[in-house]
């Protein structure tokens, strides 16, 4: 990629990130809860600059964040020891994101953020901001890509357009097909 294209893409993504943070800051004053966090900032980087990555799909973003936030909220209730609770929630969060096919690396930081905050708030004071923030990020990424990359986010996975391009199931199958046609 030429430098001028990289410069354009980097500048657009930087300006979009600026606008997203401003919008989330206004949302905080309107909704009266903090929507922006470091993990959501990392999510925005992925959505703007690596939108076709499997871990940038809306399912991974929204459910990965909700899963790890919910685990941390439960952890605060049942594992108040910071070291044991944080380690348990962090490890369990990764395990469950993999098992539920919702792996999103920035979401892994939610238990760390919640435990280190030391805040003992009602569960919904953690979960609602996470939900609002992730929904906003996905919607913002959709608008950004439609306006500036002229592609629809989330990007659809690539599929083969015709059956003729499909690879044989196994090497043995290809040779048996050739023999039967002779």
N, CA and C atoms as an extended XYZ file, in Angstrom:
546
Properties=species:S:1:pos:R:3:atomname:S:1:resname:S:1:resid:I:1 pbc="F F F"
N         0.849       -1.167        0.000 N   UNK     1
C         0.000        0.000        0.000 CA  UNK     1
C         0.900        1.238        0.000 C   UNK     1
N         0.567        2.171       -0.838 N   UNK     2
C         1.342        3.397       -0.919 CA  UNK     2
C         1.182        4.225        0.352 C   UNK     2
N         2.192        5.051        0.609 N   UNK     3
C         2.187        5.851        1.823 CA  UNK     3
C         0.969        6.775        1.882 C   UNK     3
N         0.591        7.370        0.736 N   UNK     4
C        -0.538        8.304        0.779 CA  UNK     4
C        -1.841        7.591        1.127 C   UNK     4
N        -2.000        6.316        0.729 N   UNK     5
C        -3.188        5.553        1.106 CA  UNK     5
C        -3.160        5.204        2.589 C   UNK     5
N        -1.985        4.829        3.081 N   UNK     6
C        -1.852        4.533        4.514 CA  UNK     6
C        -2.122        5.785        5.337 C   UNK     6
N        -1.615        6.919        4.863 N   UNK     7
C        -1.820        8.183        5.573 CA  UNK     7
C        -3.310        8.534        5.602 C   UNK     7
N        -3.989        8.358        4.473 N   UNK     8
C        -5.430        8.635        4.411 CA  UNK     8
C        -6.200        7.726        5.360 C   UNK     8
N        -5.916        6.416        5.315 N   UNK     9
C        -6.614        5.460        6.175 CA  UNK     9
C        -6.341        5.740        7.650 C   UNK     9
N        -5.100        6.041        7.980 N   UNK    10
C        -4.739        6.323        9.375 CA  UNK    10
C        -5.404        7.602        9.860 C   UNK    10
N        -5.444        8.616        9.017 N   UNK    11
C        -6.057        9.888        9.391 CA  UNK    11
C        -7.561        9.729        9.576 C   UNK    11
N        -8.217        9.023        8.663 N   UNK    12
C        -9.661        8.797        8.791 CA  UNK    12
C        -9.989        8.003       10.056 C   UNK    12
N        -9.206        6.966       10.325 N   UNK    13
C        -9.446        6.163       11.529 CA  UNK    13
C        -9.205        6.991       12.790 C   UNK    13
N        -8.173        7.802       12.789 N   UNK    14
C        -7.895        8.665       13.939 CA  UNK    14
C        -9.001        9.680       14.171 C   UNK    14
N        -9.487       10.290       13.096 N   UNK    15
C       -10.599       11.239       13.229 CA  UNK    15
C       -11.880       10.535       13.676 C   UNK    15
N       -12.107        9.345       13.154 N   UNK    16
C       -13.288        8.581       13.564 CA  UNK    16
C       -13.199        8.209       15.044 C   UNK    16
N       -12.025        7.827       15.504 N   UNK    17
C       -11.842        7.498       16.922 CA  UNK    17
C       -12.106        8.734       17.782 C   UNK    17
N       -11.639        9.885       17.326 N   UNK    18
C       -11.880       11.150       18.027 CA  UNK    18
C       -13.385       11.392       18.168 C   UNK    18
N       -14.103       11.250       17.063 N   UNK    19
C       -15.556       11.476       17.068 CA  UNK    19
C       -16.257       10.468       17.984 C   UNK    19
N       -15.836        9.202       17.931 N   UNK    20
C       -16.457        8.174       18.767 CA  UNK    20
C       -16.276        8.486       20.253 C   UNK    20
N       -15.083        8.916       20.635 N   UNK    21
C       -14.826        9.229       22.046 CA  UNK    21
C       -15.639       10.446       22.484 C   UNK    21
N       -15.746       11.439       21.620 N   UNK    22
C       -16.571       12.610       21.935 CA  UNK    22
C       -18.034       12.178       22.127 C   UNK    22
N       -18.535       11.345       21.218 N   UNK    23
C       -19.925       10.870       21.331 CA  UNK    23
C       -20.134       10.079       22.620 C   UNK    23
N       -19.195        9.213       22.952 N   UNK    24
C       -19.330        8.430       24.178 CA  UNK    24
C       -19.233        9.306       25.424 C   UNK    24
N       -18.454       10.362       25.346 N   UNK    25
C       -18.367       11.291       26.472 CA  UNK    25
C       -19.697       12.019       26.675 C   UNK    25
N       -20.332       12.420       25.584 N   UNK    26
C       -21.657       13.035       25.697 CA  UNK    26
C       -22.696       12.028       26.175 C   UNK    26
N       -22.567       10.797       25.745 N   UNK    27
C       -23.482        9.759       26.193 CA  UNK    27
C       -23.363        9.573       27.708 C   UNK    27
N       -22.158        9.699       28.228 N   UNK    28
C       -21.947        9.587       29.674 CA  UNK    28
C       -22.723       10.668       30.417 C   UNK    28
N       -22.657       11.893       29.941 N   UNK    29
C       -23.368       12.969       30.636 CA  UNK    29
C       -24.883       12.830       30.486 C   UNK    29
N       -25.343       12.243       29.395 N   UNK    30
C       -26.773       12.058       29.180 CA  UNK    30
C       -27.306       10.851       29.962 C   UNK    30
N       -26.563        9.728       29.928 N   UNK    31
C       -27.035        8.493       30.553 CA  UNK    31
C       -26.625        8.385       32.019 C   UNK    31
N       -25.712        9.231       32.457 N   UNK    32
C       -25.240        9.242       33.844 CA  UNK    32
C       -24.498        7.974       34.249 C   UNK    32
N       -23.869        7.300       33.280 N   UNK    33
C       -22.949        6.227       33.628 CA  UNK    33
C       -21.816        6.212       32.613 C   UNK    33
N       -20.671        5.728       33.057 N   UNK    34
C       -19.467        5.718       32.233 CA  UNK    34
C       -19.579        4.639       31.170 C   UNK    34
N       -19.503        5.027       29.922 N   UNK    35
C       -19.626        4.087       28.817 CA  UNK    35
C       -18.258        3.754       28.231 C   UNK    35
N       -17.345        4.666       28.303 N   UNK    36
C       -16.033        4.480       27.683 CA  UNK    36
C       -15.069        3.835       28.675 C   UNK    36
N       -14.327        2.848       28.198 N   UNK    37
C       -13.306        2.199       29.010 CA  UNK    37
C       -12.148        1.797       28.101 C   UNK    37
N       -11.029        1.453       28.710 N   UNK    38
C        -9.863        1.042       27.926 CA  UNK    38
C       -10.166       -0.166       27.031 C   UNK    38
N       -10.851       -1.204       27.534 N   UNK    39
C       -11.168       -2.321       26.638 CA  UNK    39
C       -12.022       -1.905       25.434 C   UNK    39
N       -12.951       -0.970       25.634 N   UNK    40
C       -13.765       -0.514       24.499 CA  UNK    40
C       -12.941        0.326       23.532 C   UNK    40
N       -11.957        1.036       24.051 N   UNK    41
C       -11.048        1.768       23.161 CA  UNK    41
C       -10.273        0.815       22.266 C   UNK    41
N        -9.800       -0.280       22.840 N   UNK    42
C        -9.092       -1.289       22.044 CA  UNK    42
C       -10.030       -1.939       21.031 C   UNK    42
N       -11.272       -2.126       21.423 N   UNK    43
C       -12.271       -2.669       20.497 CA  UNK    43
C       -12.451       -1.735       19.305 C   UNK    43
N       -12.498       -0.444       19.559 N   UNK    44
C       -12.682        0.518       18.471 CA  UNK    44
C       -11.536        0.457       17.473 C   UNK    44
N       -10.318        0.279       17.964 N   UNK    45
C        -9.167        0.140       17.063 CA  UNK    45
C        -9.371       -1.047       16.129 C   UNK    45
N        -9.800       -2.177       16.681 N   UNK    46
C       -10.050       -3.358       15.842 CA  UNK    46
C       -11.165       -3.108       14.833 C   UNK    46
N       -12.241       -2.483       15.273 N   UNK    47
C       -13.387       -2.277       14.383 CA  UNK    47
C       -13.077       -1.303       13.254 C   UNK    47
N       -12.259       -0.308       13.528 N   UNK    48
C       -11.936        0.666       12.485 CA  UNK    48
C       -10.839        0.172       11.549 C   UNK    48
N        -9.833       -0.501       12.092 N   UNK    49
C        -8.661       -0.837       11.288 CA  UNK    49
C        -8.568       -2.305       10.883 C   UNK    49
N        -9.226       -3.202       11.596 N   UNK    50
C        -9.219       -4.626       11.242 CA  UNK    50
C       -10.650       -5.178       11.230 C   UNK    50
N       -11.528       -4.547       10.461 N   UNK    51
C       -12.943       -4.924       10.514 CA  UNK    51
C       -13.239       -6.310        9.948 C   UNK    51
N       -12.365       -6.837        9.112 N   UNK    52
C       -12.632       -8.154        8.541 CA  UNK    52
C       -12.072       -9.282        9.402 C   UNK    52
N       -11.378       -8.947       10.484 N   UNK    53
C       -10.863       -9.982       11.380 CA  UNK    53
C       -12.031      -10.701       12.049 C   UNK    53
N       -11.934      -12.012       12.169 N   UNK    54
C       -13.040      -12.746       12.804 CA  UNK    54
C       -13.373      -12.234       14.207 C   UNK    54
N       -12.375      -11.763       14.939 N   UNK    55
C       -12.602      -11.292       16.303 CA  UNK    55
C       -13.233       -9.905       16.343 C   UNK    55
N       -13.442       -9.297       15.174 N   UNK    56
C       -14.080       -7.983       15.091 CA  UNK    56
C       -15.552       -8.072       14.722 C   UNK    56
N       -16.066       -9.273       14.598 N   UNK    57
C       -17.484       -9.433       14.263 CA  UNK    57
C       -18.352       -8.977       15.433 C   UNK    57
N       -19.524       -8.436       15.143 N   UNK    58
C       -20.400       -7.929       16.219 CA  UNK    58
C       -20.673       -8.952       17.317 C   UNK    58
N       -20.882      -10.195       16.939 N   UNK    59
C       -21.139      -11.236       17.938 CA  UNK    59
C       -19.987      -11.317       18.934 C   UNK    59
N       -18.768      -11.286       18.445 N   UNK    60
C       -17.587      -11.382       19.308 CA  UNK    60
C       -17.452      -10.140       20.184 C   UNK    60
N       -17.696       -8.993       19.594 N   UNK    61
C       -17.548       -7.733       20.324 CA  UNK    61
C       -18.579       -7.644       21.453 C   UNK    61
N       -19.839       -7.784       21.104 N   UNK    62
C       -20.905       -7.577       22.087 CA  UNK    62
C       -20.929       -8.689       23.133 C   UNK    62
N       -20.974       -9.934       22.677 N   UNK    63
C       -21.086      -11.036       23.630 CA  UNK    63
C       -19.806      -11.270       24.413 C   UNK    63
N       -18.650      -11.057       23.796 N   UNK    64
C       -17.390      -11.202       24.527 CA  UNK    64
C       -17.302      -10.220       25.681 C   UNK    64
N       -17.649       -8.962       25.421 N   UNK    65
C       -17.636       -7.954       26.491 CA  UNK    65
C       -18.687       -8.253       27.559 C   UNK    65
N       -19.888       -8.615       27.146 N   UNK    66
C       -20.941       -8.904       28.133 CA  UNK    66
C       -20.590      -10.119       28.995 C   UNK    66
N       -20.011      -11.130       28.377 N   UNK    67
C       -19.643      -12.330       29.114 CA  UNK    67
C       -18.591      -12.029       30.181 C   UNK    67
N       -17.523      -11.345       29.795 N   UNK    68
C       -16.455      -11.085       30.766 CA  UNK    68
C       -16.879      -10.070       31.826 C   UNK    68
N       -17.699       -9.113       31.453 N   UNK    69
C       -18.211       -8.159       32.449 CA  UNK    69
C       -19.118       -8.869       33.451 C   UNK    69
N       -19.992       -9.722       32.957 N   UNK    70
C       -20.886      -10.470       33.846 CA  UNK    70
C       -20.107      -11.384       34.784 C   UNK    70
N       -19.073      -12.027       34.256 N   UNK    71
C       -18.232      -12.875       35.111 CA  UNK    71
C       -17.575      -12.062       36.217 C   UNK    71
N       -17.066      -10.892       35.870 N   UNK    72
C       -16.407      -10.054       36.871 CA  UNK    72
C       -17.396       -9.581       37.927 C   UNK    72
N       -18.614       -9.260       37.507 N   UNK    73
C       -19.647       -8.842       38.470 CA  UNK    73
C       -19.964       -9.998       39.422 C   UNK    73
N       -20.108      -11.195       38.876 N   UNK    74
C       -20.339      -12.365       39.723 CA  UNK    74
C       -19.143      -12.626       40.628 C   UNK    74
N       -17.964      -12.452       40.068 N   UNK    75
C       -16.743      -12.656       40.845 CA  UNK    75
C       -16.654      -11.715       42.032 C   UNK    75
N       -17.016      -10.453       41.817 N   UNK    76
C       -16.993       -9.496       42.931 CA  UNK    76
C       -17.929       -9.932       44.051 C   UNK    76
N       -19.031      -10.558       43.675 N   UNK    77
C       -20.013      -10.997       44.668 CA  UNK    77
C       -19.559      -12.251       45.414 C   UNK    77
N       -19.011      -13.212       44.678 N   UNK    78
C       -18.708      -14.513       45.276 CA  UNK    78
C       -17.230      -14.751       45.564 C   UNK    78
N       -16.342      -13.988       44.941 N   UNK    79
C       -14.895      -14.117       45.168 CA  UNK    79
C       -14.320      -12.735       45.468 C   UNK    79
N       -14.591      -12.207       46.651 N   UNK    80
C       -14.162      -10.840       46.947 CA  UNK    80
C       -12.649      -10.665       47.070 C   UNK    80
N       -11.909      -11.752       47.289 N   UNK    81
C       -10.448      -11.639       47.345 CA  UNK    81
C        -9.951      -11.164       45.977 C   UNK    81
N        -9.318       -9.991       45.898 N   UNK    82
C        -8.958       -9.418       44.597 CA  UNK    82
C        -8.053      -10.311       43.750 C   UNK    82
N        -7.057      -10.916       44.367 N   UNK    83
C        -6.124      -11.728       43.591 CA  UNK    83
C        -6.799      -12.996       43.060 C   UNK    83
N        -7.473      -13.716       43.924 N   UNK    84
C        -8.134      -14.949       43.521 CA  UNK    84
C        -9.313      -14.662       42.581 C   UNK    84
N       -10.110      -13.654       42.904 N   UNK    85
C       -11.260      -13.318       42.065 CA  UNK    85
C       -10.859      -12.858       40.680 C   UNK    85
N        -9.866      -11.980       40.611 N   UNK    86
C        -9.409      -11.485       39.314 CA  UNK    86
C        -8.845      -12.613       38.467 C   UNK    86
N        -7.995      -13.427       39.059 N   UNK    87
C        -7.387      -14.530       38.299 CA  UNK    87
C        -8.452      -15.508       37.816 C   UNK    87
N        -9.408      -15.815       38.673 N   UNK    88
C       -10.467      -16.753       38.297 CA  UNK    88
C       -11.329      -16.182       37.171 C   UNK    88
N       -11.756      -14.948       37.324 N   UNK    89
C       -12.611      -14.328       36.298 CA  UNK    89
C       -11.881      -14.147       34.978 C   UNK    89
N       -10.618      -13.785       35.048 N   UNK    90
C        -9.839      -13.590       33.823 CA  UNK    90
C        -9.684      -14.919       33.076 C   UNK    90
N        -9.254      -15.954       33.784 N   UNK    91
C        -9.077      -17.263       33.147 CA  UNK    91
C       -10.376      -17.864       32.663 C   UNK    91
N       -11.406      -17.774       33.490 N   UNK    92
C       -12.706      -18.323       33.117 CA  UNK    92
C       -13.313      -17.539       31.944 C   UNK    92
N       -13.083      -16.240       31.920 N   UNK    93
C       -13.576      -15.431       30.807 CA  UNK    93
C       -12.994      -15.874       29.477 C   UNK    93
N       -11.692      -16.112       29.457 N   UNK    94
C       -11.048      -16.583       28.224 CA  UNK    94
C       -11.612      -17.942       27.823 C   UNK    94
N       -11.708      -18.848       28.795 N   UNK    95
C       -12.234      -20.187       28.517 CA  UNK    95
C       -13.650      -20.114       27.939 C   UNK    95
N       -14.511      -19.347       28.583 N   UNK    96
C       -15.893      -19.274       28.119 CA  UNK    96
C       -16.032      -18.552       26.783 C   UNK    96
N       -15.204      -17.537       26.539 N   UNK    97
C       -15.272      -16.882       25.219 CA  UNK    97
C       -14.884      -17.867       24.119 C   UNK    97
N       -13.885      -18.696       24.366 N   UNK    98
C       -13.488      -19.690       23.356 CA  UNK    98
C       -14.602      -20.716       23.172 C   UNK    98
N       -15.147      -21.224       24.272 N   UNK    99
C       -16.190      -22.251       24.177 CA  UNK    99
C       -17.474      -21.738       23.540 C   UNK    99
N       -17.782      -20.469       23.706 N   UNK   100
C       -19.009      -19.903       23.126 CA  UNK   100
C       -18.758      -19.224       21.781 C   UNK   100
N       -17.554      -19.325       21.264 N   UNK   101
C       -17.175      -18.702       19.998 CA  UNK   101
C       -17.465      -17.202       20.010 C   UNK   101
N       -17.066      -16.557       21.114 N   UNK   102
C       -17.230      -15.110       21.239 CA  UNK   102
C       -15.907      -14.454       21.641 C   UNK   102
N       -14.792      -15.078       21.293 N   UNK   103
C       -13.488      -14.554       21.688 CA  UNK   103
C       -13.262      -13.157       21.105 C   UNK   103
N       -12.955      -12.235       21.983 N   UNK   104
C       -12.651      -10.856       21.605 CA  UNK   104
C       -11.590      -10.374       22.593 C   UNK   104
N       -10.320      -10.307       22.175 N   UNK   105
C        -9.234      -10.010       23.120 CA  UNK   105
C        -9.426       -8.782       24.005 C   UNK   105
N        -9.898       -7.643       23.494 N   UNK   106
C       -10.087       -6.520       24.415 CA  UNK   106
C       -11.064       -6.826       25.555 C   UNK   106
N       -12.029       -7.706       25.316 N   UNK   107
C       -12.994       -8.054       26.356 CA  UNK   107
C       -12.332       -8.788       27.514 C   UNK   107
N       -11.227       -9.440       27.250 N   UNK   108
C       -10.514      -10.128       28.312 CA  UNK   108
C       -10.040       -9.192       29.410 C   UNK   108
N        -9.918       -7.923       29.104 N   UNK   109
C        -9.452       -6.949       30.095 CA  UNK   109
C       -10.561       -6.470       31.032 C   UNK   109
N       -11.805       -6.783       30.745 N   UNK   110
C       -12.902       -6.305       31.594 CA  UNK   110
C       -12.783       -6.752       33.048 C   UNK   110
N       -12.497       -8.034       33.331 N   UNK   111
C       -12.342       -8.401       34.743 CA  UNK   111
C       -11.211       -7.627       35.436 C   UNK   111
N       -10.140       -7.387       34.720 N   UNK   112
C        -9.027       -6.621       35.295 CA  UNK   112
C        -9.501       -5.212       35.637 C   UNK   112
N       -10.166       -4.578       34.701 N   UNK   113
C       -10.671       -3.222       34.917 CA  UNK   113
C       -11.642       -3.166       36.096 C   UNK   113
N       -12.559       -4.099       36.146 N   UNK   114
C       -13.586       -4.087       37.186 CA  UNK   114
C       -12.980       -4.375       38.557 C   UNK   114
N       -12.114       -5.367       38.643 N   UNK   115
C       -11.506       -5.681       39.938 CA  UNK   115
C       -10.571       -4.573       40.410 C   UNK   115
N        -9.797       -4.000       39.491 N   UNK   116
C        -8.864       -2.954       39.910 CA  UNK   116
C        -9.564       -1.640       40.243 C   UNK   116
N       -10.783       -1.461       39.740 N   UNK   117
C       -11.518       -0.234       40.062 CA  UNK   117
C       -11.895       -0.200       41.533 C   UNK   117
N       -12.060       -1.381       42.124 N   UNK   118
C       -12.437       -1.446       43.522 CA  UNK   118
C       -13.858       -0.991       43.794 C   UNK   118
N       -14.610       -0.711       42.757 N   UNK   119
C       -15.979       -0.218       42.925 CA  UNK   119
C       -16.924       -1.372       43.228 C   UNK   119
N       -17.765       -1.179       44.181 N   UNK   120
C       -18.798       -2.163       44.502 CA  UNK   120
C       -20.143       -1.535       44.172 C   UNK   120
N       -20.461       -1.624       42.903 N   UNK   121
C       -21.697       -1.041       42.380 CA  UNK   121
C       -22.711       -2.143       42.128 C   UNK   121
N       -23.961       -1.783       41.951 N   UNK   122
C       -24.947       -2.795       41.539 CA  UNK   122
C       -24.521       -3.403       40.186 C   UNK   122
N       -24.810       -4.676       39.977 N   UNK   123
C       -24.369       -5.350       38.739 CA  UNK   123
C       -24.725       -4.609       37.456 C   UNK   123
N       -25.923       -4.035       37.402 N   UNK   124
C       -26.333       -3.359       36.165 CA  UNK   124
C       -25.511       -2.101       35.894 C   UNK   124
N       -24.859       -1.549       36.908 N   UNK   125
C       -24.004       -0.386       36.698 CA  UNK   125
C       -22.712       -0.755       35.964 C   UNK   125
N       -22.411       -2.031       35.882 N   UNK   126
C       -21.303       -2.502       35.056 CA  UNK   126
C       -21.817       -3.024       33.717 C   UNK   126
N       -22.928       -3.746       33.754 N   UNK   127
C       -23.416       -4.442       32.556 CA  UNK   127
C       -24.050       -3.479       31.553 C   UNK   127
N       -24.878       -2.550       32.003 N   UNK   128
C       -25.520       -1.609       31.070 CA  UNK   128
C       -24.519       -0.731       30.320 C   UNK   128
N       -23.511       -0.161       30.980 N   UNK   129
C       -22.523        0.612       30.217 CA  UNK   129
C       -21.761       -0.241       29.195 C   UNK   129
N       -21.491       -1.487       29.564 N   UNK   130
C       -20.809       -2.378       28.622 CA  UNK   130
C       -21.685       -2.636       27.408 C   UNK   130
N       -22.948       -2.915       27.639 N   UNK   131
C       -23.876       -3.150       26.532 CA  UNK   131
C       -24.021       -1.899       25.671 C   UNK   131
N       -24.226       -0.757       26.300 N   UNK   132
C       -24.375        0.494       25.548 CA  UNK   132
C       -23.112        0.805       24.746 C   UNK   132
N       -21.968        0.627       25.362 N   UNK   133
C       -20.707        0.925       24.677 CA  UNK   133
C       -20.451        0.013       23.492 C   UNK   133
N       -20.704       -1.291       23.662 N   UNK   134
C       -20.452       -2.211       22.549 CA  UNK   134
C       -21.454       -2.006       21.412 C   UNK   134
N       -22.708       -1.761       21.753 N   UNK   135
C       -23.701       -1.489       20.696 CA  UNK   135
C       -23.341       -0.219       19.936 C   UNK   135
N       -22.894        0.797       20.673 N   UNK   136
C       -22.473        2.036       20.027 CA  UNK   136
C       -21.289        1.779       19.105 C   UNK   136
N       -20.295        1.032       19.579 N   UNK   137
C       -19.089        0.773       18.774 CA  UNK   137
C       -19.432        0.042       17.475 C   UNK   137
N       -20.284       -0.959       17.562 N   UNK   138
C       -20.668       -1.714       16.358 CA  UNK   138
C       -21.435       -0.813       15.395 C   UNK   138
N       -22.369       -0.012       15.898 N   UNK   139
C       -23.116        0.909       15.035 CA  UNK   139
C       -22.192        1.952       14.425 C   UNK   139
N       -21.277        2.475       15.236 N   UNK   140
C       -20.335        3.479       14.748 CA  UNK   140
C       -19.445        2.891       13.652 C   UNK   140
N       -18.958        1.683       13.853 N   UNK   141
C       -18.118        1.029       12.842 CA  UNK   141
C       -18.900        0.816       11.550 C   UNK   141
N       -20.174        0.460       11.671 N   UNK   142
C       -21.003        0.278       10.472 CA  UNK   142
C       -21.114        1.574        9.681 C   UNK   142
N       -21.384        2.671       10.372 N   UNK   143
C       -21.492        3.972        9.701 CA  UNK   143
C       -20.152        4.406        9.109 C   UNK   143
N       -19.091        4.218        9.866 N   UNK   144
C       -17.754        4.603        9.396 CA  UNK   144
C       -17.395        3.862        8.105 C   UNK   144
N       -17.575        2.550        8.101 N   UNK   145
C       -17.184        1.778        6.917 CA  UNK   145
C       -18.088        2.058        5.728 C   UNK   145
N       -19.334        2.316        5.966 N   UNK   146
C       -20.234        2.660        4.860 CA  UNK   146
C       -19.817        4.000        4.241 C   UNK   146
N       -19.457        4.960        5.071 N   UNK   147
C       -19.114        6.292        4.581 CA  UNK   147
C       -17.711        6.373        3.981 C   UNK   147
N       -16.737        5.691        4.596 N   UNK   148
C       -15.348        5.923        4.196 CA  UNK   148
C       -14.671        4.763        3.474 C   UNK   148
N       -15.052        3.538        3.759 N   UNK   149
C       -14.438        2.427        3.027 CA  UNK   149
C       -15.389        1.891        1.967 C   UNK   149
N       -16.635        2.377        1.991 N   UNK   150
C       -17.671        1.976        1.035 CA  UNK   150
C       -17.903        0.472        1.061 C   UNK   150
N       -17.742       -0.107        2.241 N   UNK   151
C       -18.038       -1.517        2.451 CA  UNK   151
C       -19.006       -1.629        3.607 C   UNK   151
N       -19.755       -2.693        3.612 N   UNK   152
C       -20.732       -2.917        4.668 CA  UNK   152
C       -20.073       -3.697        5.798 C   UNK   152
N       -20.070       -3.111        7.003 N   UNK   153
C       -19.582       -3.819        8.180 CA  UNK   153
C       -20.784       -4.412        8.887 C   UNK   153
N       -20.746       -5.622        9.347 N   UNK   154
C       -19.594       -6.517        9.351 CA  UNK   154
C       -19.364       -7.115        7.969 C   UNK   154
N       -18.100       -7.274        7.633 N   UNK   155
C       -17.759       -7.835        6.342 CA  UNK   155
C       -18.190       -9.292        6.318 C   UNK   155
N       -18.794       -9.700        5.221 N   UNK   156
C       -19.243      -11.080        5.094 CA  UNK   156
C       -18.039      -11.987        4.859 C   UNK   156
N       -18.082      -13.197        5.395 N   UNK   157
C       -16.977      -14.123        5.124 CA  UNK   157
C       -16.959      -14.475        3.646 C   UNK   157
N       -15.769      -14.681        3.117 N   UNK   158
C       -15.635      -15.009        1.699 CA  UNK   158
C       -16.094      -16.439        1.463 C   UNK   158
N       -16.904      -16.603        0.416 N   UNK   159
C       -17.369      -17.930        0.033 CA  UNK   159
C       -17.038      -18.143       -1.422 C   UNK   159
N       -16.902      -19.405       -1.822 N   UNK   160
C       -16.630      -19.676       -3.230 CA  UNK   160
C       -17.904      -19.419       -4.018 C   UNK   160
N       -17.759      -18.811       -5.180 N   UNK   161
C       -18.926      -18.405       -5.958 CA  UNK   161
C       -19.511      -19.527       -6.801 C   UNK   161
N       -18.721      -20.552       -7.080 N   UNK   162
C       -19.268      -21.645       -7.887 CA  UNK   162
C       -18.749      -22.970       -7.367 C   UNK   162
N       -19.507      -24.008       -7.642 N   UNK   163
C       -19.119      -25.339       -7.183 CA  UNK   163
C       -17.880      -25.833       -7.916 C   UNK   163
N       -17.626      -25.319       -9.104 N   UNK   164
C       -16.456      -25.729       -9.882 CA  UNK   164
C       -15.153      -25.342       -9.210 C   UNK   164
N       -15.182      -24.319       -8.389 N   UNK   165
C       -13.971      -23.876       -7.695 CA  UNK   165
C       -13.735      -24.623       -6.397 C   UNK   165
N       -14.686      -25.450       -5.975 N   UNK   166
C       -14.558      -26.153       -4.704 CA  UNK   166
C       -13.464      -27.199       -4.780 C   UNK   166
N       -12.688      -27.311       -3.733 N   UNK   167
C       -11.615      -28.300       -3.671 CA  UNK   167
C       -12.223      -29.659       -3.354 C   UNK   167
N       -11.597      -30.744       -3.826 N   UNK   168
C       -12.111      -32.061       -3.491 CA  UNK   168
C       -11.973      -32.317       -1.989 C   UNK   168
N       -12.835      -33.193       -1.468 N   UNK   169
C       -12.830      -33.463       -0.037 CA  UNK   169
C       -11.544      -34.119        0.417 C   UNK   169
N       -10.983      -34.991       -0.386 N   UNK   170
C        -9.730      -35.642       -0.026 CA  UNK   170
C        -8.963      -35.975       -1.296 C   UNK   170
N        -7.638      -36.160       -1.194 N   UNK   171
C        -6.861      -36.483       -2.397 CA  UNK   171
C        -7.340      -37.764       -3.055 C   UNK   171
N        -7.755      -38.757       -2.278 N   UNK   172
C        -8.213      -40.025       -2.841 CA  UNK   172
C        -9.473      -39.850       -3.668 C   UNK   172
N       -10.309      -38.926       -3.275 N   UNK   173
C       -11.558      -38.687       -3.985 CA  UNK   173
C       -11.277      -38.130       -5.374 C   UNK   173
N       -10.282      -37.257       -5.491 N   UNK   174
C        -9.956      -36.670       -6.787 CA  UNK   174
C        -9.467      -37.729       -7.757 C   UNK   174
N        -8.638      -38.690       -7.312 N   UNK   175
C        -8.128      -39.706       -8.225 CA  UNK   175
C        -9.208      -40.708       -8.592 C   UNK   175
N       -10.118      -41.023       -7.663 N   UNK   176
C       -11.172      -41.969       -8.008 CA  UNK   176
C       -12.151      -41.356       -8.995 C   UNK   176
N       -12.361      -40.039       -8.922 N   UNK   177
C       -13.227      -39.370       -9.876 CA  UNK   177
C       -12.608      -39.393      -11.252 C   UNK   177
N       -11.286      -39.161      -11.321 N   UNK   178
C       -10.611      -39.187      -12.614 CA  UNK   178
C       -10.656      -40.583      -13.224 C   UNK   178
N       -10.467      -41.627      -12.412 N   UNK   179
C       -10.471      -42.988      -12.927 CA  UNK   179
C       -11.853      -43.365      -13.448 C   UNK   179
N       -12.906      -42.940      -12.753 N   UNK   180
C       -14.245      -43.316      -13.189 CA  UNK   180
C       -14.644      -42.598      -14.472 C   UNK   180
N       -14.065      -41.453      -14.744 N   UNK   181
C       -14.433      -40.742      -15.962 CA  UNK   181
C       -13.657      -41.228      -17.167 C   UNK   181
N       -12.625      -42.066      -16.961 N   UNK   182
C       -11.824      -42.552      -18.092 CA  UNK   182
C       -12.418      -43.742      -18.737 C   UNK   182
